[in-house]
mmCIF file of C-alpha atoms in Angstrom:
data_model
loop_
_atom_site.group_PDB
_atom_site.id
_atom_site.type_symbol
_atom_site.label_atom_id
_atom_site.label_comp_id
_atom_site.label_asym_id
_atom_site.label_seq_id
_atom_site.Cartn_x
_atom_site.Cartn_y
_atom_site.Cartn_z
ATOM 1 C CA MET A 14 151.650 68.832 -32.521
ATOM 2 C CA LEU A 15 152.982 66.172 -30.086
ATOM 3 C CA TYR A 16 150.629 63.735 -31.155
ATOM 4 C CA ILE A 17 150.798 64.092 -34.939
ATOM 5 C CA LEU A 18 154.887 63.702 -33.724
ATOM 6 C CA GLY A 19 154.520 60.631 -33.066
ATOM 7 C CA LEU A 20 152.580 59.408 -36.046
ATOM 8 C CA LEU A 21 154.719 60.548 -37.737
ATOM 9 C CA LEU A 22 157.700 59.355 -36.301
ATOM 10 C CA ALA A 23 156.083 55.932 -36.570
ATOM 11 C CA VAL A 24 155.301 56.068 -40.000
ATOM 12 C CA PHE A 25 158.653 57.366 -41.462
ATOM 13 C CA ALA A 26 159.602 53.856 -38.880
ATOM 14 C CA SER A 27 157.613 51.305 -41.241
ATOM 15 C CA ALA A 28 159.181 53.169 -44.323
ATOM 16 C CA LEU A 29 162.887 52.293 -43.298
ATOM 17 C CA TRP A 30 161.663 48.952 -42.153
ATOM 18 C CA GLY A 31 159.623 48.698 -45.771
ATOM 19 C CA THR A 32 162.894 48.947 -47.608
ATOM 20 C CA THR A 33 164.636 45.914 -45.716
ATOM 21 C CA GLY A 34 163.366 43.582 -48.870
ATOM 22 C CA PRO A 35 164.433 44.965 -51.620
ATOM 23 C CA PHE A 36 168.177 45.562 -49.778
ATOM 24 C CA PHE A 37 168.615 42.222 -48.954
ATOM 25 C CA ARG A 38 167.689 41.121 -52.681
ATOM 26 C CA ILE A 39 170.385 43.582 -53.630
ATOM 27 C CA ALA A 40 172.512 41.907 -50.936
ATOM 28 C CA GLY A 41 172.450 38.206 -52.058
ATOM 29 C CA GLN A 42 172.932 39.185 -55.214
ATOM 30 C CA TRP A 43 177.028 39.066 -53.685
ATOM 31 C CA GLY A 44 176.616 35.864 -52.626
ATOM 32 C CA LEU A 45 175.552 36.527 -49.213
ATOM 33 C CA ASP A 46 173.451 34.464 -47.544
ATOM 34 C CA VAL A 47 171.025 34.974 -45.008
ATOM 35 C CA ILE A 48 172.947 34.210 -42.004
ATOM 36 C CA THR A 49 175.780 36.137 -42.950
ATOM 37 C CA VAL A 50 173.555 39.240 -43.352
ATOM 38 C CA ASN A 51 171.775 39.028 -40.143
ATOM 39 C CA PHE A 52 175.343 38.537 -38.511
ATOM 40 C CA VAL A 53 176.280 41.194 -39.490
ATOM 41 C CA ARG A 54 173.465 43.772 -38.627
ATOM 42 C CA TYR A 55 173.247 42.340 -35.157
ATOM 43 C CA ALA A 56 176.446 42.590 -34.621
ATOM 44 C CA VAL A 57 175.817 45.906 -35.375
ATOM 45 C CA CYS A 58 173.272 46.973 -33.591
ATOM 46 C CA SER A 59 174.356 45.235 -30.485
ATOM 47 C CA LEU A 60 178.167 47.586 -30.914
ATOM 48 C CA ALA A 61 175.755 50.910 -30.781
ATOM 49 C CA LEU A 62 173.192 49.622 -28.605
ATOM 50 C CA LEU A 63 175.780 49.194 -26.049
ATOM 51 C CA PHE A 64 175.473 53.182 -25.212
ATOM 52 C CA PHE A 65 171.876 53.673 -25.123
ATOM 53 C CA VAL A 66 171.420 50.775 -21.902
ATOM 54 C CA LYS A 67 171.287 52.030 -18.331
ATOM 55 C CA LYS A 68 174.278 50.011 -16.908
ATOM 56 C CA GLY A 69 171.921 49.817 -13.541
ATOM 57 C CA ASN A 70 169.000 48.869 -14.980
ATOM 58 C CA THR A 71 168.539 44.761 -15.055
ATOM 59 C CA LYS A 72 164.978 44.662 -14.892
ATOM 60 C CA SER A 73 164.438 43.225 -18.509
ATOM 61 C CA TRP A 74 167.559 40.765 -17.732
ATOM 62 C CA ASP A 75 166.018 37.869 -16.593
ATOM 63 C CA TRP A 76 167.434 34.543 -17.226
ATOM 64 C CA LYS A 77 164.757 32.884 -14.960
ATOM 65 C CA SER A 78 161.787 33.932 -17.445
ATOM 66 C CA PRO A 79 161.219 31.675 -20.415
ATOM 67 C CA LEU A 80 159.487 34.125 -22.190
ATOM 68 C CA PHE A 81 162.890 36.056 -22.161
ATOM 69 C CA ILE A 82 164.827 33.428 -23.808
ATOM 70 C CA LEU A 83 161.805 32.986 -26.337
ATOM 71 C CA GLY A 84 161.757 36.255 -26.626
ATOM 72 C CA SER A 85 165.260 36.456 -27.697
ATOM 73 C CA SER A 86 164.764 33.553 -30.202
ATOM 74 C CA GLY A 87 161.632 34.765 -31.358
ATOM 75 C CA MET A 88 163.286 38.034 -32.075
ATOM 76 C CA LEU A 89 166.269 36.131 -34.231
ATOM 77 C CA LEU A 90 162.955 34.120 -35.990
ATOM 78 C CA SER A 91 161.211 36.761 -37.111
ATOM 79 C CA SER A 92 164.755 38.131 -39.179
ATOM 80 C CA LEU A 93 165.717 35.007 -40.440
ATOM 81 C CA GLY A 94 162.369 34.099 -41.547
ATOM 82 C CA LEU A 95 161.410 37.091 -43.040
ATOM 83 C CA ASN A 96 165.003 37.312 -45.151
ATOM 84 C CA VAL A 97 164.373 33.979 -46.303
ATOM 85 C CA ALA A 98 160.634 34.518 -47.054
ATOM 86 C CA PHE A 99 161.964 37.626 -49.270
ATOM 87 C CA MET A 100 163.965 35.306 -51.179
ATOM 88 C CA ARG A 101 161.526 32.848 -52.119
ATOM 89 C CA ILE A 102 158.503 34.638 -52.794
ATOM 90 C CA SER A 103 156.900 38.152 -53.584
ATOM 91 C CA ILE A 104 158.238 40.713 -50.367
ATOM 92 C CA GLY A 105 154.422 41.623 -50.902
ATOM 93 C CA LEU A 106 152.916 38.066 -50.176
ATOM 94 C CA SER A 107 155.474 38.197 -47.276
ATOM 95 C CA MET A 108 154.616 41.191 -45.895
ATOM 96 C CA VAL A 109 151.242 40.011 -45.622
ATOM 97 C CA ILE A 110 152.190 36.861 -44.071
ATOM 98 C CA TYR A 111 154.271 38.744 -41.570
ATOM 99 C CA TYR A 112 151.769 41.005 -40.458
ATOM 100 C CA SER A 113 149.977 38.348 -39.032
ATOM 101 C CA ALA A 114 151.698 38.531 -36.212
ATOM 102 C CA PRO A 115 149.383 40.602 -33.892
ATOM 103 C CA CYS A 116 146.822 37.462 -33.921
ATOM 104 C CA TRP A 117 149.565 35.368 -32.781
ATOM 105 C CA VAL A 118 150.367 37.073 -30.243
ATOM 106 C CA MET A 119 145.959 37.735 -29.344
ATOM 107 C CA LEU A 120 146.056 34.020 -29.522
ATOM 108 C CA GLY A 121 149.108 33.505 -26.922
ATOM 109 C CA SER A 122 147.254 36.444 -24.527
ATOM 110 C CA TRP A 123 143.689 33.480 -24.878
ATOM 111 C CA LEU A 124 146.399 30.508 -24.605
ATOM 112 C CA PHE A 125 148.697 31.270 -21.185
ATOM 113 C CA TRP A 126 147.871 34.775 -20.160
ATOM 114 C CA ARG A 127 143.913 34.240 -19.704
ATOM 115 C CA HIS A 128 143.262 37.413 -21.327
ATOM 116 C CA LYS A 129 139.448 37.195 -22.099
ATOM 117 C CA VAL A 130 138.287 36.334 -25.493
ATOM 118 C CA THR A 131 135.596 38.915 -26.979
ATOM 119 C CA VAL A 132 133.752 39.074 -30.258
ATOM 120 C CA VAL A 133 135.799 41.708 -32.438
ATOM 121 C CA GLN A 134 138.984 39.844 -31.095
ATOM 122 C CA VAL A 135 137.402 36.877 -33.121
ATOM 123 C CA VAL A 136 136.584 38.573 -36.167
ATOM 124 C CA ALA A 137 139.949 40.298 -36.254
ATOM 125 C CA PHE A 138 141.742 36.901 -36.163
ATOM 126 C CA VAL A 139 138.818 35.331 -39.207
ATOM 127 C CA MET A 140 139.923 38.479 -40.786
ATOM 128 C CA ALA A 141 143.500 38.280 -40.569
ATOM 129 C CA LEU A 142 143.228 34.768 -41.687
ATOM 130 C CA LEU A 143 141.244 34.906 -44.462
ATOM 131 C CA GLY A 144 143.337 38.192 -45.907
ATOM 132 C CA ILE A 145 146.450 35.334 -45.753
ATOM 133 C CA TRP A 146 144.619 32.612 -48.170
ATOM 134 C CA LYS A 147 143.171 35.347 -50.225
ATOM 135 C CA ALA A 148 146.241 36.532 -51.034
ATOM 136 C CA LEU A 149 148.202 32.557 -51.087
ATOM 137 C CA GLY A 150 145.534 31.797 -53.830
ATOM 138 C CA GLY A 151 145.971 34.711 -55.706
ATOM 139 C CA ALA A 152 150.204 33.778 -55.758
ATOM 140 C CA GLN A 153 149.237 29.777 -56.675
ATOM 141 C CA ALA A 154 146.959 31.116 -59.586
ATOM 142 C CA GLN A 155 149.880 33.222 -60.763
ATOM 143 C CA GLY A 156 152.431 30.450 -60.535
ATOM 144 C CA THR A 157 154.757 33.155 -57.711
ATOM 145 C CA LEU A 158 153.700 30.163 -54.144
ATOM 146 C CA ASP A 159 156.695 29.286 -52.521
ATOM 147 C CA LEU A 160 155.211 26.317 -49.488
ATOM 148 C CA VAL A 161 158.512 27.559 -47.742
ATOM 149 C CA GLY A 162 158.752 31.280 -48.723
ATOM 150 C CA VAL A 163 155.055 30.901 -46.972
ATOM 151 C CA ALA A 164 156.308 28.806 -44.291
ATOM 152 C CA ALA A 165 159.187 31.090 -43.569
ATOM 153 C CA ALA A 166 156.901 34.325 -43.552
ATOM 154 C CA LEU A 167 155.004 32.856 -41.304
ATOM 155 C CA LEU A 168 157.017 31.394 -38.766
ATOM 156 C CA ALA A 169 158.914 35.557 -38.802
ATOM 157 C CA ALA A 170 155.328 36.405 -37.708
ATOM 158 C CA MET A 171 154.870 34.234 -34.925
ATOM 159 C CA GLY A 172 158.595 34.697 -33.917
ATOM 160 C CA TYR A 173 158.166 38.474 -33.917
ATOM 161 C CA ALA A 174 155.216 37.190 -31.645
ATOM 162 C CA THR A 175 157.288 36.383 -28.836
ATOM 163 C CA TYR A 176 158.734 38.872 -28.348
ATOM 164 C CA VAL A 177 156.068 41.308 -28.401
ATOM 165 C CA LEU A 178 154.847 39.003 -25.015
ATOM 166 C CA ASN A 179 158.008 39.009 -23.380
ATOM 167 C CA GLY A 180 157.341 43.159 -23.808
ATOM 168 C CA HIS A 181 154.193 42.312 -21.962
ATOM 169 C CA PHE A 182 153.862 40.222 -20.060
ATOM 170 C CA GLY A 183 157.516 38.990 -19.279
ATOM 171 C CA PRO A 184 160.825 41.235 -17.941
ATOM 172 C CA GLY A 185 160.335 43.799 -20.976
ATOM 173 C CA ARG A 186 157.280 44.646 -19.342
ATOM 174 C CA ASN A 187 158.780 47.431 -16.968
ATOM 175 C CA ASP A 188 161.741 48.575 -19.321
ATOM 176 C CA ARG A 189 160.952 48.600 -23.186
ATOM 177 C CA LEU A 190 164.661 49.569 -24.737
ATOM 178 C CA GLY A 191 166.238 47.720 -21.983
ATOM 179 C CA MET A 192 163.693 44.499 -23.086
ATOM 180 C CA TYR A 193 164.781 45.544 -26.925
ATOM 181 C CA ALA A 194 168.778 46.139 -26.643
ATOM 182 C CA ARG A 195 169.281 43.013 -23.837
ATOM 183 C CA THR A 196 167.330 40.407 -26.125
ATOM 184 C CA PHE A 197 169.246 41.801 -29.442
ATOM 185 C CA PHE A 198 172.255 41.262 -27.307
ATOM 186 C CA VAL A 199 171.405 37.201 -26.888
ATOM 187 C CA ALA A 200 170.856 36.992 -30.444
ATOM 188 C CA THR A 201 173.627 38.158 -31.610
ATOM 189 C CA ALA A 202 175.383 35.171 -29.533
ATOM 190 C CA ILE A 203 173.148 32.802 -31.446
ATOM 191 C CA MET A 204 173.615 34.549 -34.642
ATOM 192 C CA THR A 205 177.153 34.209 -33.953
ATOM 193 C CA VAL A 206 177.196 30.519 -33.676
ATOM 194 C CA LEU A 207 175.109 30.143 -36.726
ATOM 195 C CA ALA A 208 177.449 32.929 -38.482
ATOM 196 C CA ILE A 209 180.457 30.203 -37.558
ATOM 197 C CA CYS A 210 178.740 27.126 -38.269
ATOM 198 C CA SER A 211 177.911 27.829 -41.639
ATOM 199 C CA GLY A 212 181.429 28.608 -42.785
ATOM 200 C CA ASN A 213 180.737 31.431 -44.715
ATOM 201 C CA LEU A 214 182.320 34.044 -42.888
ATOM 202 C CA GLY A 215 185.064 34.315 -45.509
ATOM 203 C CA VAL A 216 182.743 35.655 -48.119
ATOM 204 C CA LEU A 217 183.297 39.162 -46.371
ATOM 205 C CA LEU A 218 186.556 39.505 -46.422
ATOM 206 C CA GLY A 219 186.203 39.895 -50.703
ATOM 207 C CA LEU A 220 183.308 42.414 -50.441
ATOM 208 C CA PRO A 221 183.595 45.178 -52.612
ATOM 209 C CA LEU A 222 182.960 48.198 -50.645
ATOM 210 C CA ARG A 223 178.867 48.591 -52.299
ATOM 211 C CA ALA A 224 178.852 45.202 -50.674
ATOM 212 C CA TRP A 225 179.276 47.138 -47.306
ATOM 213 C CA LEU A 226 177.790 49.722 -47.858
ATOM 214 C CA VAL A 227 174.199 47.247 -48.463
ATOM 215 C CA LEU A 228 175.026 45.514 -45.102
ATOM 216 C CA PHE A 229 175.355 49.114 -43.193
ATOM 217 C CA TYR A 230 171.846 49.706 -44.627
ATOM 218 C CA LEU A 231 170.392 47.383 -43.491
ATOM 219 C CA ALA A 232 172.270 47.363 -40.190
ATOM 220 C CA VAL A 233 171.442 50.412 -39.542
ATOM 221 C CA PHE A 234 168.275 52.112 -41.214
ATOM 222 C CA CYS A 235 166.332 49.238 -41.340
ATOM 223 C CA THR A 236 167.227 48.241 -38.279
ATOM 224 C CA LEU A 237 168.516 50.019 -35.757
ATOM 225 C CA ILE A 238 166.896 53.667 -36.457
ATOM 226 C CA PRO A 239 163.664 52.719 -37.382
ATOM 227 C CA TYR A 240 163.208 50.146 -33.751
ATOM 228 C CA GLY A 241 164.595 53.344 -31.747
ATOM 229 C CA LEU A 242 161.938 55.878 -33.884
ATOM 230 C CA PHE A 243 159.088 53.396 -33.087
ATOM 231 C CA ILE A 244 160.422 53.501 -29.470
ATOM 232 C CA LEU A 245 160.751 57.103 -29.108
ATOM 233 C CA SER A 246 157.416 57.594 -30.913
ATOM 234 C CA LEU A 247 156.050 55.380 -27.654
ATOM 235 C CA ARG A 248 156.325 59.006 -25.559
ATOM 236 C CA PHE A 249 153.941 60.801 -27.858
ATOM 237 C CA ILE A 250 151.118 58.458 -28.565
ATOM 238 C CA SER A 251 149.997 55.070 -27.246
ATOM 239 C CA GLY A 252 151.143 51.511 -28.582
ATOM 240 C CA ASN A 253 147.496 50.947 -30.589
ATOM 241 C CA ALA A 254 148.061 53.794 -32.490
ATOM 242 C CA ALA A 255 151.255 53.454 -32.969
ATOM 243 C CA SER A 256 150.886 49.855 -33.980
ATOM 244 C CA ILE A 257 148.171 51.491 -36.760
ATOM 245 C CA ALA A 258 150.835 53.368 -37.977
ATOM 246 C CA THR A 259 153.562 50.627 -38.592
ATOM 247 C CA MET A 260 150.981 48.863 -40.278
ATOM 248 C CA SER A 261 151.849 51.251 -43.468
ATOM 249 C CA GLU A 262 155.146 49.127 -43.785
ATOM 250 C CA VAL A 263 153.064 46.469 -46.142
ATOM 251 C CA PRO A 264 152.141 49.282 -48.598
ATOM 252 C CA PHE A 265 155.584 50.890 -47.981
ATOM 253 C CA SER A 266 157.727 47.358 -48.707
ATOM 254 C CA MET A 267 155.184 46.802 -52.319
ATOM 255 C CA MET A 268 155.909 50.280 -52.805
ATOM 256 C CA TRP A 269 159.985 50.113 -52.306
ATOM 257 C CA ALA A 270 160.211 46.392 -54.481
ATOM 258 C CA PHE A 271 158.321 47.734 -57.283
ATOM 259 C CA PHE A 272 160.781 51.099 -57.633
ATOM 260 C CA ILE A 273 163.815 48.934 -56.358
ATOM 261 C CA LEU A 274 163.233 45.686 -58.199
ATOM 262 C CA SER A 275 160.535 46.644 -60.569
ATOM 263 C CA GLU A 276 158.650 43.885 -58.940
ATOM 264 C CA VAL A 277 154.954 43.891 -59.063
ATOM 265 C CA PRO A 278 152.822 42.838 -56.197
ATOM 266 C CA GLU A 279 149.841 40.207 -57.239
ATOM 267 C CA THR A 280 146.803 41.928 -56.941
ATOM 268 C CA SER A 281 145.906 39.515 -54.347
ATOM 269 C CA ALA A 282 148.827 40.235 -52.240
ATOM 270 C CA VAL A 283 147.242 43.488 -52.265
ATOM 271 C CA VAL A 284 143.665 42.457 -51.544
ATOM 272 C CA GLY A 285 144.770 39.714 -49.035
ATOM 273 C CA GLY A 286 147.262 42.467 -47.207
ATOM 274 C CA ALA A 287 144.169 44.712 -47.141
ATOM 275 C CA ILE A 288 141.829 42.017 -45.564
ATOM 276 C CA VAL A 289 144.908 41.627 -43.165
ATOM 277 C CA LEU A 290 145.445 44.962 -42.105
ATOM 278 C CA SER A 291 141.869 45.541 -41.375
ATOM 279 C CA GLY A 292 141.186 42.846 -38.923
ATOM 280 C CA VAL A 293 144.359 44.102 -37.037
ATOM 281 C CA ALA A 294 143.520 47.712 -37.419
ATOM 282 C CA LEU A 295 140.000 46.296 -35.735
ATOM 283 C CA MET A 296 141.884 44.406 -33.016
ATOM 284 C CA SER A 297 144.005 47.170 -31.844
ATOM 285 C CA LEU A 298 141.057 49.687 -32.194
ATOM 286 C CA GLU A 299 139.042 47.766 -29.275
ATOM 287 C CA ARG A 300 139.420 48.553 -26.024
ATOM 288 C CA LYS A 301 142.077 47.233 -23.744
ATOM 289 C CA PRO A 302 140.066 43.891 -22.167
ATOM 290 C CA ARG A 303 139.673 44.042 -17.998
ATOM 291 C CA ARG A 304 143.234 42.484 -15.775
ATOM 292 C CA SER A 305 142.597 38.421 -16.201
ATOM 293 C CA SER A 306 143.359 37.116 -12.447
ATOM 294 C CA LEU A 307 146.516 35.867 -13.368
ATOM 295 C CA GLU A 308 147.643 39.875 -13.987
ATOM 296 C CA LYS A 309 146.207 41.222 -10.864
ATOM 297 C CA LYS A 310 148.469 38.761 -8.665
ATOM 298 C CA GLY A 311 151.437 40.674 -10.410
ATOM 299 C CA GLU A 312 151.525 40.213 -14.219
ATOM 300 C CA ARG A 313 151.254 43.801 -15.627
ATOM 301 C CA GLY A 314 150.405 42.881 -18.780
ATOM 302 C CA SER A 315 149.092 45.510 -21.631
ATOM 303 C CA SER A 316 146.458 44.471 -24.452
ATOM 304 C CA PRO A 317 147.821 42.326 -26.920
ATOM 305 C CA ALA A 318 147.187 45.365 -29.733
ATOM 306 C CA GLU A 319 149.782 47.592 -28.269
#
């Protein structure tokens, strides 16, 4: 029963995450740009997270770790890149590219943490690349391909990968909630600087109530609550099971885009997404690799699929 509860929590989190694209498009109708929207999202979440972080726990707050800085920057890049992609290419294609993130996590574990490369991982990686290639080819044929949007989605995937790597191998490996909160604080500080430099904060003063409700929804229901549900799900299920469950975000995002925006995903995006998610699922189901000599010396990392 607890296992089913954990799966439901992860799936519900994915359903909420899936609404991000449509609601971000709606926010853009009031002239809100990517930086301003994410400034509000990060500021609201950081204020809320202040009440959930243990004051005496500083394991995940380590400025000396390059992964901590990369993780914070990666979280920021993940949001900004994906939001730019939402504005330039279809939501379905954006999510297909974004969900290649586990493959970039795997690549990082190969290159920097000496994880053994297995046949299953290579097959999964190739499947992910083929799925993206299929999705891009179909979008180009339909005239909906935008290279800036594609690059933004790819950067978002790589940014999220650095955040995950910080959780596996950096200071966040022993304090997941603390890592999430503290990287959010740093990302919020960076976002505040970007928002001030952009000179667009003045648009917030003249927003109607409906626009503020959309911003509130993006901050709470597309960011704070789903991340909390995902972390809570890890109490009942493994990281592998949670990772597989959250892959439902891709079809959810396509579904919400259709119902809210009447956006029909490209057929190639659906097929390519199925290939990408199959590769990620294959990788997630693989047994954990043996610890490398580096990990045995103190880097207690977990499987990149988690």
